[in-house]
mmCIF file of C-alpha atoms and ligand atoms in Angstrom:
data_model
loop_
_atom_site.group_PDB
_atom_site.id
_atom_site.type_symbol
_atom_site.label_atom_id
_atom_site.label_comp_id
_atom_site.label_asym_id
_atom_site.label_seq_id
_atom_site.Cartn_x
_atom_site.Cartn_y
_atom_site.Cartn_z
ATOM 1 C CA UNK A 1 -0.100 -0.024 0.099
ATOM 2 C CA UNK A 2 1.292 3.417 -0.919
ATOM 3 C CA UNK A 3 0.228 6.488 1.017
ATOM 4 C CA UNK A 4 -0.345 9.815 -0.157
ATOM 5 C CA UNK A 5 1.606 12.320 1.810
ATOM 6 C CA UNK A 6 0.699 15.329 -0.138
ATOM 7 C CA UNK A 7 -2.139 16.621 -2.290
ATOM 8 C CA UNK A 8 -2.177 19.797 -4.168
ATOM 9 C CA UNK A 9 -4.470 21.098 -6.749
ATOM 10 C CA UNK A 10 -2.582 22.706 -9.344
ATOM 11 C CA UNK A 11 -5.451 23.951 -11.858
ATOM 12 C CA UNK A 12 -9.187 22.829 -11.739
ATOM 13 C CA UNK A 13 -9.261 19.027 -12.431
ATOM 14 C CA UNK A 14 -5.536 18.718 -12.336
ATOM 15 C CA UNK A 15 -4.060 17.232 -9.153
ATOM 16 C CA UNK A 16 -0.617 16.690 -7.775
ATOM 17 C CA UNK A 17 0.035 13.808 -5.643
ATOM 18 C CA UNK A 18 3.374 13.016 -3.655
ATOM 19 C CA UNK A 19 3.152 9.411 -2.600
ATOM 20 C CA UNK A 20 5.559 7.187 -0.310
ATOM 21 C CA UNK A 21 7.279 4.744 -2.762
ATOM 22 C CA UNK A 22 10.717 4.665 -1.726
ATOM 23 C CA UNK A 23 12.051 2.276 -4.274
ATOM 24 C CA UNK A 24 10.464 3.949 -7.174
ATOM 25 C CA UNK A 25 11.865 7.219 -5.608
ATOM 26 C CA UNK A 26 15.590 5.685 -5.713
ATOM 27 C CA UNK A 27 15.309 4.040 -9.443
ATOM 28 C CA UNK A 28 13.432 6.539 -11.438
ATOM 29 C CA UNK A 29 14.711 8.360 -14.251
ATOM 30 C CA UNK A 30 13.310 11.315 -16.238
ATOM 31 C CA UNK A 31 10.691 10.051 -18.787
ATOM 32 C CA UNK A 32 9.665 7.054 -16.933
ATOM 33 C CA UNK A 33 6.081 6.165 -15.551
ATOM 34 C CA UNK A 34 4.078 4.120 -13.088
ATOM 35 C CA UNK A 35 1.060 2.212 -13.475
ATOM 36 C CA UNK A 36 -1.330 2.541 -10.331
ATOM 37 C CA UNK A 37 -4.301 0.665 -9.295
ATOM 38 C CA UNK A 38 -6.265 2.408 -6.518
ATOM 39 C CA UNK A 39 -8.293 -0.403 -5.018
ATOM 40 C CA UNK A 40 -9.062 -4.195 -5.822
ATOM 41 C CA UNK A 41 -11.745 -3.405 -8.265
ATOM 42 C CA UNK A 42 -9.710 -0.457 -9.868
ATOM 43 C CA UNK A 43 -8.262 -0.572 -13.305
ATOM 44 C CA UNK A 44 -4.639 0.074 -14.134
ATOM 45 C CA UNK A 45 -3.356 3.419 -15.575
ATOM 46 C CA UNK A 46 -0.087 4.821 -16.209
ATOM 47 C CA UNK A 47 0.997 8.099 -15.220
ATOM 48 C CA UNK A 48 4.456 9.722 -15.752
ATOM 49 C CA UNK A 49 6.851 10.451 -12.621
ATOM 50 C CA UNK A 50 6.751 14.037 -12.757
ATOM 51 C CA UNK A 51 9.278 14.318 -9.648
ATOM 52 C CA UNK A 52 11.105 12.035 -7.141
ATOM 53 C CA UNK A 53 12.431 12.860 -3.708
ATOM 54 C CA UNK A 54 14.762 9.977 -2.992
ATOM 55 C CA UNK A 55 15.803 11.363 0.538
ATOM 56 C CA UNK A 56 12.124 11.134 1.394
ATOM 57 C CA UNK A 57 11.456 8.426 -0.624
ATOM 58 C CA UNK A 58 8.460 10.027 -2.457
ATOM 59 C CA UNK A 59 7.545 10.388 -5.962
ATOM 60 C CA UNK A 60 5.346 13.127 -7.430
ATOM 61 C CA UNK A 61 2.435 12.492 -9.898
ATOM 62 C CA UNK A 62 0.273 14.943 -11.794
ATOM 63 C CA UNK A 63 -2.982 13.485 -12.853
ATOM 64 C CA UNK A 64 -5.604 15.289 -15.108
ATOM 65 C CA UNK A 65 -9.536 14.303 -14.355
ATOM 66 C CA UNK A 66 -10.692 12.744 -17.920
ATOM 67 C CA UNK A 67 -12.293 9.590 -16.793
ATOM 68 C CA UNK A 68 -13.362 7.250 -14.110
ATOM 69 C CA UNK A 69 -9.913 6.178 -12.592
ATOM 70 C CA UNK A 70 -8.450 9.934 -12.908
ATOM 71 C CA UNK A 71 -11.596 11.675 -11.236
ATOM 72 C CA UNK A 72 -11.714 8.798 -8.454
ATOM 73 C CA UNK A 73 -7.943 9.468 -7.871
ATOM 74 C CA UNK A 74 -9.026 13.110 -7.521
ATOM 75 C CA UNK A 75 -11.112 12.217 -4.257
ATOM 76 C CA UNK A 76 -8.306 10.589 -2.606
ATOM 77 C CA UNK A 77 -6.631 12.803 -0.115
ATOM 78 C CA UNK A 78 -3.561 13.079 2.232
ATOM 79 C CA UNK A 79 -3.252 10.046 4.506
ATOM 80 C CA UNK A 80 -5.197 7.457 1.790
ATOM 81 C CA UNK A 81 -3.751 4.721 0.339
ATOM 82 C CA UNK A 82 -3.250 3.430 -3.367
ATOM 83 C CA UNK A 83 -3.201 -0.422 -3.584
ATOM 84 C CA UNK A 84 -0.481 -0.479 -6.296
ATOM 85 C CA UNK A 85 2.185 1.514 -7.722
ATOM 86 C CA UNK A 86 4.257 -0.368 -10.008
ATOM 87 C CA UNK A 87 7.370 1.354 -11.436
ATOM 88 C CA UNK A 88 9.547 2.750 -12.612
ATOM 89 C CA UNK A 89 8.542 1.492 -16.077
ATOM 90 C CA UNK A 90 9.537 2.562 -19.835
ATOM 91 C CA UNK A 91 12.764 3.513 -21.298
ATOM 92 C CA UNK A 92 14.184 6.637 -19.576
ATOM 93 C CA UNK A 93 14.717 9.677 -21.828
ATOM 94 C CA UNK A 94 17.836 10.330 -24.034
ATOM 95 C CA UNK A 95 19.694 12.778 -22.297
ATOM 96 C CA UNK A 96 22.636 14.407 -23.831
ATOM 97 C CA UNK A 97 24.587 17.530 -24.743
ATOM 98 C CA UNK A 98 22.407 18.459 -27.542
ATOM 99 C CA UNK A 99 22.800 22.270 -27.744
ATOM 100 C CA UNK A 100 19.373 24.062 -27.609
ATOM 101 C CA UNK A 101 16.705 21.892 -26.726
ATOM 102 C CA UNK A 102 13.090 23.136 -26.644
ATOM 103 C CA UNK A 103 10.435 21.130 -24.455
ATOM 104 C CA UNK A 104 7.145 21.459 -25.448
ATOM 105 C CA UNK A 105 4.281 20.463 -22.720
ATOM 106 C CA UNK A 106 0.399 20.658 -23.420
ATOM 107 C CA UNK A 107 -1.727 21.016 -20.296
ATOM 108 C CA UNK A 108 -0.793 18.036 -18.019
ATOM 109 C CA UNK A 109 2.226 17.802 -20.147
ATOM 110 C CA UNK A 110 3.670 20.247 -18.719
ATOM 111 C CA UNK A 111 4.183 18.388 -15.650
ATOM 112 C CA UNK A 112 5.735 15.307 -17.485
ATOM 113 C CA UNK A 113 8.166 17.445 -19.286
ATOM 114 C CA UNK A 114 9.638 19.159 -15.613
ATOM 115 C CA UNK A 115 11.972 16.004 -15.112
ATOM 116 C CA UNK A 116 13.242 15.902 -18.332
ATOM 117 C CA UNK A 117 13.814 19.884 -18.695
ATOM 118 C CA UNK A 118 15.574 19.670 -15.418
ATOM 119 C CA UNK A 119 18.322 16.671 -16.706
ATOM 120 C CA UNK A 120 18.461 18.467 -20.353
ATOM 121 C CA UNK A 121 19.673 21.564 -18.103
ATOM 122 C CA UNK A 122 21.848 19.593 -15.762
ATOM 123 C CA UNK A 123 23.445 18.080 -18.912
ATOM 124 C CA UNK A 124 24.274 21.631 -19.920
ATOM 125 C CA UNK A 125 21.966 22.287 -22.755
ATOM 126 C CA UNK A 126 20.424 25.650 -23.103
ATOM 127 C CA UNK A 127 16.913 24.932 -22.524
ATOM 128 C CA UNK A 128 13.667 26.985 -24.000
ATOM 129 C CA UNK A 129 10.249 25.197 -22.352
ATOM 130 C CA UNK A 130 6.883 26.163 -24.427
ATOM 131 C CA UNK A 131 4.068 25.671 -21.633
ATOM 132 C CA UNK A 132 0.988 25.583 -23.671
ATOM 133 C CA UNK A 133 -2.762 25.745 -21.994
ATOM 134 C CA UNK A 134 -6.475 26.345 -22.928
ATOM 135 C CA UNK A 135 -6.824 29.251 -20.912
ATOM 136 C CA UNK A 136 -5.190 31.216 -17.740
ATOM 137 C CA UNK A 137 -6.902 29.530 -14.913
ATOM 138 C CA UNK A 138 -5.104 26.110 -16.154
ATOM 139 C CA UNK A 139 -1.870 27.648 -16.088
ATOM 140 C CA UNK A 140 0.753 25.815 -13.515
ATOM 141 C CA UNK A 141 4.364 24.999 -12.978
ATOM 142 C CA UNK A 142 5.459 28.169 -14.921
ATOM 143 C CA UNK A 143 7.806 28.997 -12.047
ATOM 144 C CA UNK A 144 9.076 25.369 -11.395
ATOM 145 C CA UNK A 145 9.870 25.248 -15.325
ATOM 146 C CA UNK A 146 11.597 28.606 -15.056
ATOM 147 C CA UNK A 147 14.218 27.066 -12.357
ATOM 148 C CA UNK A 148 15.307 24.292 -14.712
ATOM 149 C CA UNK A 149 14.913 26.396 -18.358
ATOM 150 C CA UNK A 150 17.130 29.373 -19.907
ATOM 151 C CA UNK A 151 13.796 30.941 -21.320
ATOM 152 C CA UNK A 152 10.437 29.946 -20.862
ATOM 153 C CA UNK A 153 7.285 30.758 -23.082
ATOM 154 C CA UNK A 154 3.570 30.349 -22.188
ATOM 155 C CA UNK A 155 0.688 29.917 -24.685
ATOM 156 C CA UNK A 156 -2.788 30.070 -24.066
ATOM 157 C CA UNK A 157 -5.409 29.345 -26.831
ATOM 158 C CA UNK A 158 -7.607 32.238 -26.094
ATOM 159 C CA UNK A 159 -4.771 34.919 -25.346
ATOM 160 C CA UNK A 160 -5.852 35.356 -21.572
ATOM 161 C CA UNK A 161 -2.077 34.809 -20.073
ATOM 162 C CA UNK A 162 1.119 34.785 -22.181
ATOM 163 C CA UNK A 163 1.108 34.437 -26.066
ATOM 164 C CA UNK A 164 -2.245 33.962 -27.909
ATOM 165 C CA UNK A 165 -2.190 30.593 -29.636
ATOM 166 C CA UNK A 166 -0.805 26.981 -29.526
ATOM 167 C CA UNK A 167 2.360 25.572 -28.655
ATOM 168 C CA UNK A 168 3.283 25.243 -32.473
ATOM 169 C CA UNK A 169 2.927 28.801 -32.874
ATOM 170 C CA UNK A 170 5.352 29.472 -30.101
ATOM 171 C CA UNK A 171 7.848 27.139 -31.967
ATOM 172 C CA UNK A 172 7.097 28.355 -35.358
ATOM 173 C CA UNK A 173 8.124 32.017 -33.998
ATOM 174 C CA UNK A 174 11.413 30.911 -32.686
ATOM 175 C CA UNK A 175 12.208 28.861 -36.070
ATOM 176 C CA UNK A 176 11.004 31.934 -37.959
ATOM 177 C CA UNK A 177 13.331 34.139 -35.776
ATOM 178 C CA UNK A 178 16.292 32.245 -36.888
ATOM 179 C CA UNK A 179 16.834 30.236 -33.632
ATOM 180 C CA UNK A 180 19.222 27.394 -33.722
ATOM 181 C CA UNK A 181 17.031 24.393 -32.508
ATOM 182 C CA UNK A 182 18.833 21.057 -31.906
ATOM 183 C CA UNK A 183 16.260 18.885 -30.391
ATOM 184 C CA UNK A 184 12.477 19.183 -29.462
ATOM 185 C CA UNK A 185 10.627 17.077 -27.144
ATOM 186 C CA UNK A 186 7.113 17.344 -27.011
ATOM 187 C CA UNK A 187 4.755 15.702 -24.274
ATOM 188 C CA UNK A 188 0.749 16.432 -24.392
ATOM 189 C CA UNK A 189 -2.269 15.692 -26.428
ATOM 190 C CA UNK A 190 -1.737 13.490 -29.304
ATOM 191 C CA UNK A 191 -3.029 16.095 -31.784
ATOM 192 C CA UNK A 192 -0.332 18.580 -30.331
ATOM 193 C CA UNK A 193 2.365 16.117 -30.747
ATOM 194 C CA UNK A 194 1.361 15.303 -34.245
ATOM 195 C CA UNK A 195 1.528 18.929 -35.158
ATOM 196 C CA UNK A 196 4.838 19.558 -33.690
ATOM 197 C CA UNK A 197 6.059 16.435 -35.391
ATOM 198 C CA UNK A 198 4.570 18.075 -39.010
ATOM 199 C CA UNK A 199 6.095 21.300 -38.151
ATOM 200 C CA UNK A 200 9.629 20.299 -37.297
ATOM 201 C CA UNK A 201 9.890 17.740 -40.107
ATOM 202 C CA UNK A 202 10.624 19.930 -43.091
ATOM 203 C CA UNK A 203 13.048 21.673 -40.910
ATOM 204 C CA UNK A 204 15.122 18.521 -40.119
ATOM 205 C CA UNK A 205 14.892 19.390 -36.413
ATOM 206 C CA UNK A 206 15.187 16.245 -34.461
ATOM 207 C CA UNK A 207 11.900 15.720 -32.628
ATOM 208 C CA UNK A 208 10.984 13.264 -29.602
ATOM 209 C CA UNK A 209 7.420 12.776 -28.303
ATOM 210 C CA UNK A 210 6.167 10.892 -25.606
ATOM 211 C CA UNK A 211 3.156 8.778 -26.481
ATOM 212 C CA UNK A 212 0.286 7.722 -24.393
ATOM 213 C CA UNK A 213 -1.647 4.789 -25.970
ATOM 214 C CA UNK A 214 -4.025 2.612 -23.762
ATOM 215 C CA UNK A 215 -1.781 0.516 -21.663
ATOM 216 C CA UNK A 216 -2.752 -2.402 -19.291
ATOM 217 C CA UNK A 217 0.044 -4.329 -17.936
ATOM 218 C CA UNK A 218 3.249 -1.836 -18.909
ATOM 219 C CA UNK A 219 5.576 -4.550 -18.867
ATOM 220 C CA UNK A 220 5.157 -5.675 -22.770
ATOM 221 C CA UNK A 221 2.656 -8.728 -22.362
ATOM 222 C CA UNK A 222 -0.634 -7.694 -23.402
ATOM 223 C CA UNK A 223 0.123 -5.964 -26.634
ATOM 224 C CA UNK A 224 -2.751 -2.954 -25.634
ATOM 225 C CA UNK A 225 0.065 -0.207 -25.847
ATOM 226 C CA UNK A 226 1.195 -1.113 -29.715
ATOM 227 C CA UNK A 227 2.149 1.823 -32.063
ATOM 228 C CA UNK A 228 3.668 1.723 -35.651
ATOM 229 C CA UNK A 229 6.897 3.901 -35.408
ATOM 230 C CA UNK A 230 8.847 3.895 -38.792
ATOM 231 C CA UNK A 231 6.596 1.194 -40.220
ATOM 232 C CA UNK A 232 7.303 -1.360 -37.347
ATOM 233 C CA UNK A 233 5.152 -2.271 -34.479
ATOM 234 C CA UNK A 234 6.287 -1.015 -31.107
ATOM 235 C CA UNK A 235 5.071 -1.434 -27.604
ATOM 236 C CA UNK A 236 5.157 1.716 -26.354
ATOM 237 C CA UNK A 237 5.451 0.487 -22.530
ATOM 238 C CA UNK A 238 8.773 -1.408 -23.127
ATOM 239 C CA UNK A 239 10.022 0.314 -26.483
ATOM 240 C CA UNK A 240 9.157 3.874 -25.443
ATOM 241 C CA UNK A 241 7.130 5.760 -24.349
ATOM 242 C CA UNK A 242 9.467 8.107 -26.131
ATOM 243 C CA UNK A 243 9.978 7.779 -29.933
ATOM 244 C CA UNK A 244 10.948 9.846 -33.007
ATOM 245 C CA UNK A 245 7.981 11.885 -33.930
ATOM 246 C CA UNK A 246 8.681 11.778 -37.245
ATOM 247 C CA UNK A 247 8.443 8.272 -37.454
ATOM 248 C CA UNK A 248 5.254 7.898 -35.659
ATOM 249 C CA UNK A 249 1.913 6.695 -37.214
ATOM 250 C CA UNK A 250 -0.158 9.447 -35.642
ATOM 251 C CA UNK A 251 -3.332 9.130 -37.227
ATOM 252 C CA UNK A 252 -3.454 5.299 -36.139
ATOM 253 C CA UNK A 253 -2.497 6.054 -32.593
ATOM 254 C CA UNK A 254 -5.291 8.502 -32.761
ATOM 255 C CA UNK A 255 -7.737 5.689 -33.809
ATOM 256 C CA UNK A 256 -6.671 3.467 -31.262
ATOM 257 C CA UNK A 257 -7.016 5.983 -28.362
ATOM 258 C CA UNK A 258 -10.876 6.046 -29.374
ATOM 259 C CA UNK A 259 -11.461 2.181 -29.652
ATOM 260 C CA UNK A 260 -12.808 2.252 -25.943
ATOM 261 C CA UNK A 261 -14.519 5.550 -26.123
ATOM 262 C CA UNK A 262 -18.187 4.262 -25.303
ATOM 263 C CA UNK A 263 -16.906 1.828 -22.718
ATOM 264 C CA UNK A 264 -15.028 4.561 -20.913
ATOM 265 C CA UNK A 265 -18.325 6.880 -20.685
ATOM 266 C CA UNK A 266 -20.505 3.830 -19.374
ATOM 267 C CA UNK A 267 -17.642 2.930 -16.604
ATOM 268 C CA UNK A 268 -17.801 6.812 -15.786
ATOM 269 C CA UNK A 269 -21.210 6.795 -15.615
ATOM 270 C CA UNK A 270 -21.868 4.107 -13.331
ATOM 271 C CA UNK A 271 -19.051 5.148 -10.940
ATOM 272 C CA UNK A 272 -20.702 8.806 -10.993
ATOM 273 C CA UNK A 273 -23.740 6.954 -9.623
HETATM 274 P P1 LIG B 1 -10.767 6.779 -18.950
HETATM 275 O O1 LIG B 1 -12.312 7.309 -19.315
HETATM 276 O O2 LIG B 1 -10.639 5.234 -19.217
HETATM 277 O O3 LIG B 1 -10.319 7.345 -20.267
HETATM 278 C C1 LIG B 1 -10.240 8.636 -20.881
HETATM 279 C C2 LIG B 1 -9.223 8.419 -21.812
HETATM 280 O O4 LIG B 1 -7.700 8.294 -21.374
HETATM 281 C C3 LIG B 1 -9.423 7.436 -22.993
HETATM 282 O O5 LIG B 1 -10.005 7.616 -23.980
HETATM 283 C C4 LIG B 1 -7.678 7.205 -23.420
HETATM 284 O O6 LIG B 1 -7.378 7.967 -24.406
HETATM 285 C C5 LIG B 1 -7.108 7.405 -22.196
HETATM 286 N N1 LIG B 1 -6.704 6.103 -21.272
HETATM 287 C C6 LIG B 1 -7.816 5.467 -20.766
HETATM 288 N N2 LIG B 1 -7.312 4.169 -19.975
HETATM 289 C C7 LIG B 1 -5.986 4.301 -20.568
HETATM 290 C C8 LIG B 1 -4.948 3.690 -19.788
HETATM 291 N N3 LIG B 1 -4.939 2.326 -19.421
HETATM 292 N N4 LIG B 1 -3.597 3.794 -20.332
HETATM 293 C C9 LIG B 1 -3.623 4.892 -21.409
HETATM 294 N N5 LIG B 1 -4.311 5.977 -21.345
HETATM 295 C C10 LIG B 1 -5.799 5.433 -21.049
HETATM 296 N N6 LIG B 1 -2.223 11.370 -17.608
HETATM 297 C C11 LIG B 1 -1.911 12.459 -16.719
HETATM 298 O O7 LIG B 1 -3.061 13.159 -16.353
HETATM 299 N N7 LIG B 1 -0.918 12.565 -16.264
HETATM 300 C C12 LIG B 1 0.193 12.019 -16.605
HETATM 301 O O8 LIG B 1 1.216 12.240 -15.980
HETATM 302 C C13 LIG B 1 -0.018 10.881 -17.620
HETATM 303 N N8 LIG B 1 1.383 9.893 -17.983
HETATM 304 C C14 LIG B 1 0.813 9.304 -18.666
HETATM 305 C C15 LIG B 1 1.984 8.316 -19.289
HETATM 306 C C16 LIG B 1 1.825 7.215 -19.946
HETATM 307 C C17 LIG B 1 3.135 6.464 -20.348
HETATM 308 C C18 LIG B 1 0.616 7.155 -20.682
HETATM 309 C C19 LIG B 1 0.642 5.917 -21.662
HETATM 310 C C20 LIG B 1 -0.436 7.780 -20.358
HETATM 311 C C21 LIG B 1 -0.265 9.077 -19.404
HETATM 312 N N9 LIG B 1 -1.302 9.589 -18.683
HETATM 313 C C22 LIG B 1 -1.230 10.779 -18.177
HETATM 314 C C23 LIG B 1 -3.030 9.367 -19.804
HETATM 315 C C24 LIG B 1 -3.641 8.670 -18.442
HETATM 316 O O9 LIG B 1 -2.960 7.414 -18.501
HETATM 317 C C25 LIG B 1 -5.042 8.555 -18.875
HETATM 318 O O10 LIG B 1 -5.662 9.736 -18.812
HETATM 319 C C26 LIG B 1 -5.817 7.730 -17.891
HETATM 320 O O11 LIG B 1 -5.381 6.460 -18.077
HETATM 321 C C27 LIG B 1 -7.285 7.877 -18.086
HETATM 322 O O12 LIG B 1 -8.030 7.042 -17.356
HETATM 323 P P2 LIG B 1 -9.398 7.197 -16.975
HETATM 324 O O13 LIG B 1 -9.929 5.931 -16.115
HETATM 325 O O14 LIG B 1 -9.383 8.674 -15.919
HETATM 326 O O15 LIG B 1 -10.359 7.797 -17.871
HETATM 327 FE FE1 LIG B 2 0.624 -4.057 -22.217
HETATM 328 FE FE2 LIG B 2 2.394 -2.473 -23.175
HETATM 329 S S1 LIG B 2 0.762 -2.280 -21.958
HETATM 330 S S2 LIG B 2 2.372 -4.634 -23.917
#
């Protein structure tokens, strides 16, 4: 059983949980994730390790309430226990001295880019972080990203804070200004990552994306997370979750994410009752 030591509401529908999980806290590397199950009747869901504190033995996750399990997690409080908390899973991010790295986080993806941005900065890169939100009240972790970035650009779709537009508009602006970009690393909604990949491809800018297919076991056994990358079938849980964004079959990934929409809706409605 894994105890929740801290809970913080970062924005409407987005909660941070700091969880006692000593072994994961010691082993986790940027880009890795956990699979949790709230209780015996719960489903397993993957969440990125947003931060760790090996001395305290804690792991931080940030979850956006989108369906049954993430809403149920949102009802958990300090002192509550999570039944299963498995990890660290997946391959760590490839951290190197690339030069200038642009980190792009969309919505809850902002929490997911934090450990990678931090490691990229520590490796000697010039880090530009682009944080995209729908609107001002959803903005979180701008200060935290500032601590590990040389520049931070915030975008909101409606222009209520920062630059008006999408993360891709901010990236296009950097490219148009002739900024040297050696790597783009994107985490967020699948559609955002697809458009980031389409934008950087003609410029030949190496781009990595962290994919979010449906996962079940997270250990390469069930095949639920299969994605096509460079014409080959890969299992995102063990071969990823990060892949060369220019090689990903984005349309197939988006279709697969929609497969269980009706069942997910039924399950959420039942839980609400
Ligand atoms: P549901 O109603 O069951 O599903 C809503 C949508 O979430 C689905 O349409 C589908 O697109 C997706 N989804 C559902 N079940 C799964 C599943 N088992 N695996 C993956 N996606 C699923 N979300 C965060 O808020 N924060 C994170 O840090 C984060 N990290 C992730 C890391 C990885 C490697 C992956 C694969 C996904 C990550 N996600 C993260 C997405 C998160 O797992 C889903 O939002 C969650 O599983 C939704 O479950 P639900 O029961 O609340 O919603
Ligand atoms: Fe089962 Fe990846 S989640 S193989």
